[in-house]
Amino acid sequence: MDASSPAPTRRSDVARHREMLIAAATEEFTRNPEASMGDIARAAELTRATVYRHFANREALEAAIRSDALDRASGALADCRLDDGTAVEVLGRVIRALSAQAMSLRFMVLQAPDSDPEFLARRAQVLSPLADVVRRGQREGLLDDRLSPEWIVTTMASLLVAAVRAAPSPDVEVAELVHRTLMFGVAKPAGD
Amino acid sequence: MDASSPAPTRRSDVARHREMLIAAATEEFTRNPEASMGDIARAAELTRATVYRHFANREALEAAIRSDALDRASGALADCRLDDGTAVEVLGRVIRALSAQAMSLRFMVLQAPDSDPEFLARRAQVLSPLADVVRRGQREGLLDDRLSPEWIVTTMASLLVAAVRAAPSPDVEVAELVHRTLMFGVAKPAGD
DNA sequence: CCGAAACGAGACATACGTGTCTCATTTTGA
DNA sequence: TCAAAATGAGACACGTATGTCTCGTTTCGG
């Protein structure tokens, strides 16, 4: 890859169009898994032929958006300083960061349990640091240790998806609402 | 509808097959919205021709399972004595009753917000008594009145679907777990 | 037991999505 | 400005699901 490939300088719009296609496909497939390649193209304001120039076939496009969603979630978690502060504070940052990736989060969480095994494995790998944070919180005495860490992570993801579905705009108040509900539930606080 | 229809006594297996088809379709479509009519037929241990004898087309089948899911949810709520006891006790009964209708519940909750408007309207109508129960609980001082009743209902439904997805068998412990998590969240209880 | 109704099996036309291809046009980067 | 690359438009063959139909067989109900 030196003299044989003289100048692989790619045009700027190629990367932009690819991102537009992945974003549109993530949104369309989340809303309607039966969406056709033509639907995706139209949602991205491109044509069907161009979609096939970026992705060999439908399976390749689906693999790309799965990978993109995992990358976004992984990147969001990487910016959360998972070891700084109490586990409760960390969960607050995680909820804010993930709610900013609403579409990818919904797509990632709602994937069927019988879909691509590689995706499921990578998702478990991406989410495992969260379970570690929860375990730390249980050791710190801040999180209920009668609940399994996996259930707590599932609860957080479910609330996040539900909230983001109701208010798709990345809102700080939404993140705060999810955090409060996750931590304390819907019962009336005792001393208040 | 008297002399013109002499004896509309339908055979017993017709109703049974219809129920098998609706049950199979609910499960298949929930797991894979792209499932074909042939997939549904095979899941119900019938043939494609028979499916079309029961339902004129795919749209009719989909409408039937939407209606069936709403009927099941409505029936489950009707057995919950929504006005007896505290709102917290009612929510416990509701969670138990709905978790027994796992498949229909998942199908009902996960329907896209841009699907059939009639379905969405009926769903809102079926769920509205739950919001009333929540409001009563807020007046009783048992539920947090800083949270909107709609969000509390959404939270309950989301947790229910998440739990039922992880453990599809109608388990009493699952219902108890959902109830506890809904009410008190995942934080460590204070005096314990 | 017997007739009517429902079913299984399978052929059939049709509609639609997929993936490939060509050619004219637009856009990027040097 | 200009050549190369990317796109738009649309034709094309192909595979698959849909919906309808027929005919022989099974099953329910009186």
Short mmCIF file of C-alpha atoms (C1' of nucleotides) in Angstrom, two decimals:
data_model
loop_
_atom_site.label_atom_id
_atom_site.label_comp_id
_atom_site.label_asym_id
_atom_site.label_seq_id
_atom_site.Cartn_x
_atom_site.Cartn_y
_atom_site.Cartn_z
CA MET A 1 0.00 0.00 0.00
CA ASP A 2 2.54 2.60 -1.12
CA ALA A 3 3.51 2.82 -4.76
CA SER A 4 0.73 0.55 -5.96
CA SER A 5 -1.90 2.93 -4.58
CA PRO A 6 -0.72 6.33 -5.80
CA ALA A 7 -3.20 8.68 -4.23
CA PRO A 8 -6.22 7.06 -2.52
CA THR A 9 -7.44 10.51 -1.50
CA ARG A 10 -11.17 10.00 -1.33
CA ARG A 11 -13.64 12.73 -2.02
CA SER A 12 -15.22 14.44 0.95
CA ASP A 13 -18.83 13.80 -0.03
CA VAL A 14 -18.34 10.04 -0.04
CA ALA A 15 -17.87 9.90 3.70
CA ARG A 16 -20.68 12.39 4.21
CA HIS A 17 -23.10 10.39 2.07
CA ARG A 18 -22.16 7.23 3.87
CA GLU A 19 -22.96 8.87 7.19
CA MET A 20 -26.26 10.15 5.84
CA LEU A 21 -27.17 6.66 4.67
CA ILE A 22 -26.29 5.04 7.99
CA ALA A 23 -28.21 7.67 9.93
CA ALA A 24 -31.25 7.35 7.67
CA ALA A 25 -31.11 3.54 7.74
CA THR A 26 -30.86 3.49 11.52
CA GLU A 27 -33.92 5.68 11.83
CA GLU A 28 -35.94 3.94 9.12
CA PHE A 29 -35.17 0.40 10.24
CA THR A 30 -35.95 1.31 13.83
CA ARG A 31 -39.32 2.73 12.82
CA ASN A 32 -40.07 0.04 10.24
CA PRO A 33 -37.86 -3.06 9.88
CA GLU A 34 -39.53 -3.83 6.53
CA ALA A 35 -38.22 -0.63 4.96
CA SER A 36 -36.82 -1.22 1.48
CA MET A 37 -33.50 -0.02 0.08
CA GLY A 38 -35.51 2.54 -1.87
CA ASP A 39 -37.04 3.84 1.36
CA ILE A 40 -33.57 4.24 2.87
CA ALA A 41 -32.30 6.03 -0.22
CA ARG A 42 -35.23 8.45 -0.22
CA ALA A 43 -34.85 9.12 3.51
CA ALA A 44 -31.19 9.99 2.89
CA GLU A 45 -32.11 12.14 -0.12
CA LEU A 46 -30.11 9.87 -2.41
CA THR A 47 -30.98 7.23 -4.98
CA ARG A 48 -31.09 3.49 -4.76
CA ALA A 49 -28.12 3.13 -7.12
CA THR A 50 -25.97 5.22 -4.82
CA VAL A 51 -26.88 3.07 -1.84
CA TYR A 52 -25.51 0.05 -3.69
CA ARG A 53 -22.33 1.97 -4.51
CA HIS A 54 -21.73 2.41 -0.78
CA PHE A 55 -22.98 -0.99 0.39
CA ALA A 56 -22.77 -4.18 -1.66
CA ASN A 57 -26.20 -5.39 -0.54
CA ARG A 58 -28.82 -5.05 2.13
CA GLU A 59 -26.96 -7.29 4.53
CA ALA A 60 -23.86 -5.09 4.26
CA LEU A 61 -25.89 -1.99 5.06
CA GLU A 62 -27.49 -3.67 8.05
CA ALA A 63 -24.08 -4.81 9.30
CA ALA A 64 -22.79 -1.25 8.91
CA ILE A 65 -25.56 0.30 11.00
CA ARG A 66 -25.17 -2.38 13.66
CA SER A 67 -21.48 -1.61 13.84
CA ASP A 68 -22.13 2.14 13.84
CA ALA A 69 -24.61 1.86 16.72
CA LEU A 70 -22.13 -0.14 18.76
CA ASP A 71 -19.36 2.35 17.99
CA ARG A 72 -21.53 5.25 19.11
CA ALA A 73 -22.54 3.53 22.33
CA SER A 74 -18.98 2.49 23.01
CA GLY A 75 -17.72 6.00 22.32
CA ALA A 76 -20.37 7.55 24.53
CA LEU A 77 -19.41 5.27 27.42
CA ALA A 78 -15.72 5.98 26.87
CA ASP A 79 -16.39 9.68 27.54
CA CYS A 80 -18.16 8.98 30.83
CA ARG A 81 -15.15 8.44 33.10
CA LEU A 82 -16.65 5.21 34.44
CA ASP A 83 -14.23 5.14 37.39
CA ASP A 84 -14.64 8.72 38.59
CA GLY A 85 -17.03 9.48 41.42
CA THR A 86 -19.76 7.30 42.87
CA ALA A 87 -21.55 4.74 40.73
CA VAL A 88 -24.68 6.87 40.96
CA GLU A 89 -22.88 9.86 39.50
CA VAL A 90 -21.47 7.67 36.75
CA LEU A 91 -24.93 6.38 35.85
CA GLY A 92 -26.09 9.96 35.56
CA ARG A 93 -23.34 10.74 33.09
CA VAL A 94 -24.03 7.52 31.19
CA ILE A 95 -27.70 8.34 30.86
CA ARG A 96 -26.90 11.83 29.55
CA ALA A 97 -24.35 10.49 27.08
CA LEU A 98 -26.54 7.68 25.78
CA SER A 99 -29.63 9.87 25.45
CA ALA A 100 -27.59 12.02 23.06
CA GLN A 101 -27.35 8.95 20.80
CA ALA A 102 -31.09 8.31 20.90
CA MET A 103 -31.52 6.63 17.52
CA SER A 104 -28.52 4.33 17.79
CA LEU A 105 -29.50 3.44 21.34
CA ARG A 106 -33.03 2.48 20.37
CA PHE A 107 -31.79 0.45 17.44
CA MET A 108 -29.21 -1.30 19.61
CA VAL A 109 -31.54 -2.15 22.47
CA LEU A 110 -34.49 -3.27 20.37
CA GLN A 111 -32.57 -5.77 18.25
CA ALA A 112 -34.17 -9.22 18.47
CA PRO A 113 -32.42 -11.79 20.69
CA ASP A 114 -32.11 -14.10 17.66
CA SER A 115 -30.34 -11.61 15.39
CA ASP A 116 -26.70 -11.63 14.35
CA PRO A 117 -24.70 -13.44 17.08
CA GLU A 118 -21.64 -11.27 16.46
CA PHE A 119 -23.71 -8.17 17.12
CA LEU A 120 -25.16 -9.64 20.29
CA ALA A 121 -21.70 -10.59 21.51
CA ARG A 122 -20.26 -7.14 20.84
CA ARG A 123 -23.26 -5.50 22.49
CA ALA A 124 -22.74 -7.59 25.61
CA GLN A 125 -19.09 -6.59 25.53
CA VAL A 126 -19.92 -2.90 25.19
CA LEU A 127 -22.44 -3.04 28.03
CA SER A 128 -20.32 -5.12 30.40
CA PRO A 129 -18.49 -2.09 31.87
CA LEU A 130 -21.89 -0.79 32.89
CA ALA A 131 -22.58 -3.93 34.87
CA ASP A 132 -19.22 -3.42 36.53
CA VAL A 133 -20.21 0.09 37.53
CA VAL A 134 -23.43 -1.28 38.98
CA ARG A 135 -21.52 -3.88 40.96
CA ARG A 136 -19.28 -1.18 42.32
CA GLY A 137 -22.36 0.78 43.33
CA GLN A 138 -23.70 -2.24 45.18
CA ARG A 139 -20.39 -2.62 47.03
CA GLU A 140 -20.48 1.10 47.87
CA GLY A 141 -23.91 0.57 49.41
CA LEU A 142 -25.59 2.97 46.98
CA LEU A 143 -27.41 0.43 44.79
CA ASP A 144 -29.77 -2.32 45.90
CA ASP A 145 -27.74 -5.53 46.00
CA ARG A 146 -30.87 -7.69 45.97
CA LEU A 147 -31.25 -6.83 42.28
CA SER A 148 -28.96 -8.47 39.74
CA PRO A 149 -26.57 -6.08 37.97
CA GLU A 150 -27.93 -7.28 34.62
CA TRP A 151 -31.48 -6.37 35.60
CA ILE A 152 -30.38 -2.91 36.72
CA VAL A 153 -28.62 -2.33 33.41
CA THR A 154 -31.68 -3.61 31.54
CA THR A 155 -33.90 -1.31 33.59
CA MET A 156 -31.74 1.68 32.75
CA ALA A 157 -31.73 0.85 29.04
CA SER A 158 -35.50 0.32 28.97
CA LEU A 159 -36.27 3.60 30.70
CA LEU A 160 -33.83 5.39 28.43
CA VAL A 161 -35.44 3.98 25.29
CA ALA A 162 -38.93 4.75 26.56
CA ALA A 163 -38.03 8.33 27.41
CA VAL A 164 -36.14 8.93 24.20
CA ARG A 165 -39.03 7.50 22.22
CA ALA A 166 -41.41 9.97 23.81
CA ALA A 167 -39.03 12.92 23.40
CA PRO A 168 -36.55 12.24 20.60
CA SER A 169 -34.70 15.54 21.08
CA PRO A 170 -31.56 15.19 23.19
CA ASP A 171 -32.89 16.89 26.28
CA VAL A 172 -31.04 17.27 29.58
CA GLU A 173 -34.32 17.22 31.50
CA VAL A 174 -35.16 13.85 29.95
CA ALA A 175 -31.85 12.44 31.20
CA GLU A 176 -32.56 13.83 34.64
CA LEU A 177 -36.04 12.28 34.64
CA VAL A 178 -34.68 8.88 33.67
CA HIS A 179 -31.99 9.07 36.34
CA ARG A 180 -34.45 9.96 39.09
CA THR A 181 -36.94 7.29 38.03
CA LEU A 182 -34.22 4.68 37.74
CA MET A 183 -32.82 5.44 41.17
CA PHE A 184 -35.92 6.00 43.26
CA GLY A 185 -38.85 4.65 41.26
CA VAL A 186 -42.25 6.26 41.21
CA ALA A 187 -43.14 6.04 44.92
CA LYS A 188 -43.58 9.22 46.91
CA PRO A 189 -40.29 10.02 48.68
CA ALA A 190 -40.53 9.46 52.43
CA GLY A 191 -39.21 12.62 54.08
CA ASP A 192 -40.36 15.34 51.69
CA MET B 1 -80.58 -11.99 10.90
CA ASP B 2 -83.19 -14.64 11.75
CA ALA B 3 -84.80 -16.68 8.99
CA SER B 4 -82.26 -15.64 6.41
CA SER B 5 -79.49 -17.31 8.42
CA PRO B 6 -80.96 -20.73 9.23
CA ALA B 7 -78.27 -22.35 11.33
CA PRO B 8 -74.95 -20.50 11.44
CA THR B 9 -73.62 -23.11 13.86
CA ARG B 10 -69.93 -22.98 13.13
CA ARG B 11 -67.68 -25.93 13.63
CA SER B 12 -65.59 -25.97 16.79
CA ASP B 13 -62.21 -26.28 15.11
CA VAL B 14 -62.71 -23.08 13.15
CA ALA B 15 -62.56 -20.95 16.26
CA ARG B 16 -59.68 -23.00 17.61
CA HIS B 17 -57.67 -22.61 14.41
CA ARG B 18 -58.35 -18.92 14.37
CA GLU B 19 -56.98 -18.63 17.89
CA MET B 20 -53.93 -20.68 16.97
CA LEU B 21 -53.28 -18.41 14.01
CA ILE B 22 -53.61 -15.23 16.04
CA ALA B 23 -51.37 -16.58 18.77
CA ALA B 24 -48.75 -17.71 16.26
CA ALA B 25 -48.93 -14.44 14.34
CA THR B 26 -48.57 -12.38 17.52
CA GLU B 27 -45.46 -14.30 18.49
CA GLU B 28 -43.94 -14.39 15.00
CA PHE B 29 -44.57 -10.75 14.17
CA THR B 30 -43.21 -9.69 17.54
CA ARG B 31 -40.02 -11.66 16.96
CA ASN B 32 -39.75 -10.81 13.27
CA PRO B 33 -42.03 -8.21 11.65
CA GLU B 34 -40.96 -9.43 8.20
CA ALA B 35 -42.43 -12.89 8.78
CA SER B 36 -44.39 -14.13 5.75
CA MET B 37 -47.86 -15.63 5.70
CA GLY B 38 -46.19 -18.99 5.14
CA ASP B 39 -44.12 -18.51 8.30
CA ILE B 40 -47.28 -17.78 10.28
CA ALA B 41 -49.03 -20.83 8.84
CA ARG B 42 -46.14 -23.11 9.71
CA ALA B 43 -45.87 -21.68 13.23
CA ALA B 44 -49.56 -22.46 13.71
CA GLU B 45 -49.14 -25.94 12.20
CA LEU B 46 -51.53 -25.07 9.37
CA THR B 47 -51.11 -24.28 5.69
CA ARG B 48 -51.02 -20.98 3.87
CA ALA B 49 -54.34 -21.70 2.15
CA THR B 50 -56.05 -22.07 5.50
CA VAL B 51 -54.69 -18.77 6.70
CA TYR B 52 -56.38 -17.09 3.75
CA ARG B 53 -59.65 -18.91 4.57
CA HIS B 54 -59.61 -17.23 7.98
CA PHE B 55 -58.22 -13.84 6.97
CA ALA B 56 -58.79 -12.22 3.59
CA ASN B 57 -55.24 -10.87 3.40
CA ARG B 58 -52.22 -9.95 5.43
CA GLU B 59 -53.72 -6.64 6.51
CA ALA B 60 -56.79 -8.43 7.91
CA LEU B 61 -54.60 -10.78 9.92
CA GLU B 62 -52.58 -7.90 11.30
CA ALA B 63 -55.75 -6.05 12.24
CA ALA B 64 -57.03 -9.18 13.99
CA ILE B 65 -53.94 -9.58 16.16
CA ARG B 66 -53.96 -5.89 17.02
CA SER B 67 -57.57 -6.21 18.13
CA ASP B 68 -56.83 -9.42 20.01
CA ALA B 69 -53.94 -7.85 21.91
CA LEU B 70 -56.13 -4.93 22.93
CA ASP B 71 -58.89 -7.29 24.03
CA ARG B 72 -56.49 -9.28 26.19
CA ALA B 73 -55.04 -6.20 27.81
CA SER B 74 -58.49 -4.75 28.36
CA GLY B 75 -59.72 -8.02 29.84
CA ALA B 76 -56.70 -8.33 32.11
CA LEU B 77 -57.29 -4.83 33.46
CA ALA B 78 -60.99 -5.53 33.94
CA ASP B 79 -60.08 -8.35 36.35
CA CYS B 80 -57.84 -6.12 38.46
CA ARG B 81 -60.50 -4.32 40.53
CA LEU B 82 -58.94 -0.96 39.72
CA ASP B 83 -60.87 0.78 42.51
CA ASP B 84 -60.15 -1.67 45.36
CA GLY B 85 -57.31 -0.94 47.76
CA THR B 86 -54.48 1.53 47.39
CA ALA B 87 -53.14 2.50 44.00
CA VAL B 88 -49.92 0.66 44.84
CA GLU B 89 -51.81 -2.57 45.46
CA VAL B 90 -53.71 -2.06 42.21
CA LEU B 91 -50.48 -1.61 40.26
CA GLY B 92 -49.24 -4.88 41.74
CA ARG B 93 -52.33 -6.69 40.48
CA VAL B 94 -52.06 -4.99 37.10
CA ILE B 95 -48.43 -6.06 36.71
CA ARG B 96 -49.32 -9.65 37.58
CA ALA B 97 -52.26 -9.70 35.20
CA LEU B 98 -50.40 -8.12 32.28
CA SER B 99 -47.33 -10.32 32.70
CA ALA B 100 -49.64 -13.28 32.16
CA GLN B 101 -50.34 -11.85 28.69
CA ALA B 102 -46.68 -11.47 27.85
CA MET B 103 -46.85 -11.88 24.09
CA SER B 104 -49.82 -9.61 23.54
CA LEU B 105 -48.33 -7.02 25.88
CA ARG B 106 -45.02 -6.94 24.04
CA PHE B 107 -46.77 -6.69 20.70
CA MET B 108 -49.03 -3.91 21.95
CA VAL B 109 -46.32 -1.81 23.57
CA LEU B 110 -43.75 -2.13 20.78
CA GLN B 111 -46.09 -1.01 17.96
CA ALA B 112 -44.59 1.94 16.11
CA PRO B 113 -46.07 5.37 16.88
CA ASP B 114 -46.93 5.78 13.17
CA SER B 115 -48.91 2.56 12.84
CA ASP B 116 -52.67 2.22 12.50
CA PRO B 117 -54.29 5.31 14.11
CA GLU B 118 -57.33 3.31 15.19
CA PHE B 119 -55.09 0.93 17.08
CA LEU B 120 -53.21 3.76 18.74
CA ALA B 121 -56.48 5.39 19.77
CA ARG B 122 -57.88 2.19 21.25
CA ARG B 123 -54.62 1.52 23.04
CA ALA B 124 -54.71 4.94 24.64
CA GLN B 125 -58.30 4.25 25.63
CA VAL B 126 -57.41 0.89 27.18
CA LEU B 127 -54.50 2.39 29.12
CA SER B 128 -56.32 5.48 30.32
CA PRO B 129 -57.80 3.79 33.43
CA LEU B 130 -54.22 3.05 34.47
CA ALA B 131 -53.36 6.73 34.34
CA ASP B 132 -56.43 7.33 36.51
CA VAL B 133 -55.15 4.82 39.06
CA VAL B 134 -51.79 6.60 39.07
CA ARG B 135 -53.48 9.96 39.63
CA ARG B 136 -55.39 8.47 42.54
CA GLY B 137 -52.12 7.17 43.95
CA GLN B 138 -50.63 10.65 43.70
CA ARG B 139 -53.63 12.11 45.55
CA GLU B 140 -53.27 9.39 48.19
CA GLY B 141 -49.67 10.50 48.70
CA LEU B 142 -48.28 7.11 47.66
CA LEU B 143 -46.92 8.02 44.24
CA ASP B 144 -44.53 10.83 43.36
CA ASP B 145 -46.66 13.69 42.06
CA ARG B 146 -43.66 15.37 40.42
CA LEU B 147 -43.81 12.66 37.72
CA SER B 148 -46.52 12.84 35.10
CA PRO B 149 -49.06 9.98 35.23
CA GLU B 150 -48.29 9.17 31.59
CA TRP B 151 -44.60 8.75 32.34
CA ILE B 152 -45.36 6.46 35.27
CA VAL B 153 -47.58 4.29 33.07
CA THR B 154 -44.90 4.25 30.39
CA THR B 155 -42.29 3.27 32.97
CA MET B 156 -44.44 0.40 34.16
CA ALA B 157 -45.05 -0.85 30.64
CA SER B 158 -41.37 -0.61 29.72
CA LEU B 159 -40.20 -2.53 32.78
CA LEU B 160 -42.88 -5.13 32.18
CA VAL B 161 -41.83 -5.68 28.59
CA ALA B 162 -38.16 -5.82 29.51
CA ALA B 163 -38.78 -8.37 32.26
CA VAL B 164 -41.12 -10.48 30.19
CA ARG B 165 -38.61 -10.47 27.35
CA ALA B 166 -35.92 -11.83 29.63
CA ALA B 167 -38.23 -14.43 31.23
CA PRO B 168 -41.14 -15.20 28.89
CA SER B 169 -42.79 -17.66 31.31
CA PRO B 170 -45.58 -16.07 33.38
CA ASP B 171 -43.70 -15.97 36.65
CA VAL B 172 -44.98 -14.46 39.88
CA GLU B 173 -41.44 -13.55 40.95
CA VAL B 174 -41.00 -11.57 37.74
CA ALA B 175 -44.12 -9.56 38.52
CA GLU B 176 -42.83 -8.94 42.05
CA LEU B 177 -39.46 -7.80 40.69
CA VAL B 178 -41.11 -5.37 38.29
CA HIS B 179 -43.34 -4.00 41.02
CA ARG B 180 -40.43 -3.42 43.41
CA THR B 181 -38.26 -1.82 40.74
CA LEU B 182 -41.10 0.38 39.55
CA MET B 183 -41.94 1.60 43.02
CA PHE B 184 -38.52 2.07 44.61
CA GLY B 185 -35.99 2.04 41.77
CA VAL B 186 -32.56 0.51 42.04
CA ALA B 187 -31.12 2.61 44.89
CA LYS B 188 -30.24 0.95 48.17
CA PRO B 189 -33.18 1.36 50.58
CA ALA B 190 -32.37 3.76 53.41
CA GLY B 191 -33.28 1.97 56.60
CA ASP B 192 -32.37 -1.64 55.87
"C1'" DC C 1 -73.24 -43.08 9.37
"C1'" DC C 2 -73.31 -39.55 6.00
"C1'" DG C 3 -73.27 -34.96 4.08
"C1'" DA C 4 -71.26 -30.54 4.50
"C1'" DA C 5 -67.62 -27.89 5.84
"C1'" DA C 6 -62.84 -27.28 6.50
"C1'" DC C 7 -58.31 -28.58 5.36
"C1'" DG C 8 -53.78 -29.95 2.71
"C1'" DA C 9 -51.34 -29.78 -1.40
"C1'" DG C 10 -49.97 -27.44 -5.10
"C1'" DA C 11 -50.39 -24.77 -9.43
"C1'" DC C 12 -50.85 -20.12 -11.03
"C1'" DA C 13 -50.62 -15.06 -12.12
"C1'" DT C 14 -49.22 -10.92 -10.03
"C1'" DA C 15 -46.71 -7.46 -7.36
"C1'" DC C 16 -42.70 -5.94 -5.27
"C1'" DG C 17 -37.95 -5.77 -3.65
"C1'" DT C 18 -33.20 -6.95 -4.89
"C1'" DG C 19 -29.00 -6.48 -7.26
"C1'" DT C 20 -26.73 -5.20 -11.74
"C1'" DC C 21 -25.99 -2.47 -15.52
"C1'" DT C 22 -25.59 1.67 -18.75
"C1'" DC C 23 -25.28 6.46 -19.86
"C1'" DA C 24 -25.88 11.38 -19.18
"C1'" DT C 25 -25.02 14.86 -15.67
"C1'" DT C 26 -23.11 16.95 -11.63
"C1'" DT C 27 -19.54 17.66 -8.27
"C1'" DT C 28 -15.04 17.52 -6.23
"C1'" DG C 29 -10.11 18.51 -5.95
"C1'" DA C 30 -5.95 19.71 -8.17
"C1'" DT D 1 -10.37 25.21 -15.88
"C1'" DC D 2 -10.52 20.18 -16.43
"C1'" DA D 3 -10.25 15.35 -15.74
"C1'" DA D 4 -11.76 11.88 -12.60
"C1'" DA D 5 -15.04 10.41 -9.52
"C1'" DA D 6 -19.60 10.24 -7.85
"C1'" DT D 7 -24.39 10.61 -8.63
"C1'" DG D 8 -29.26 10.42 -10.92
"C1'" DA D 9 -32.29 8.17 -13.85
"C1'" DG D 10 -33.97 4.21 -15.49
"C1'" DA D 11 -33.96 -0.35 -17.72
"C1'" DC D 12 -33.34 -5.23 -16.72
"C1'" DA D 13 -33.44 -10.14 -14.92
"C1'" DC D 14 -34.26 -12.55 -10.88
"C1'" DG D 15 -36.16 -14.26 -6.51
"C1'" DT D 16 -39.72 -14.25 -3.27
"C1'" DA D 17 -44.19 -13.19 -1.06
"C1'" DT D 18 -49.03 -12.43 -2.10
"C1'" DG D 19 -53.59 -13.71 -3.21
"C1'" DT D 20 -56.60 -16.93 -5.93
"C1'" DC D 21 -57.88 -21.16 -7.55
"C1'" DT D 22 -58.78 -26.31 -8.01
"C1'" DC D 23 -59.14 -30.96 -6.40
"C1'" DG D 24 -58.67 -34.82 -3.34
"C1'" DT D 25 -58.87 -35.87 1.63
"C1'" DT D 26 -59.97 -35.34 6.41
"C1'" DT D 27 -62.97 -34.02 10.10
"C1'" DC D 28 -66.81 -32.32 12.55
"C1'" DG D 29 -71.90 -32.44 13.65
"C1'" DG D 30 -76.48 -34.08 13.21
#
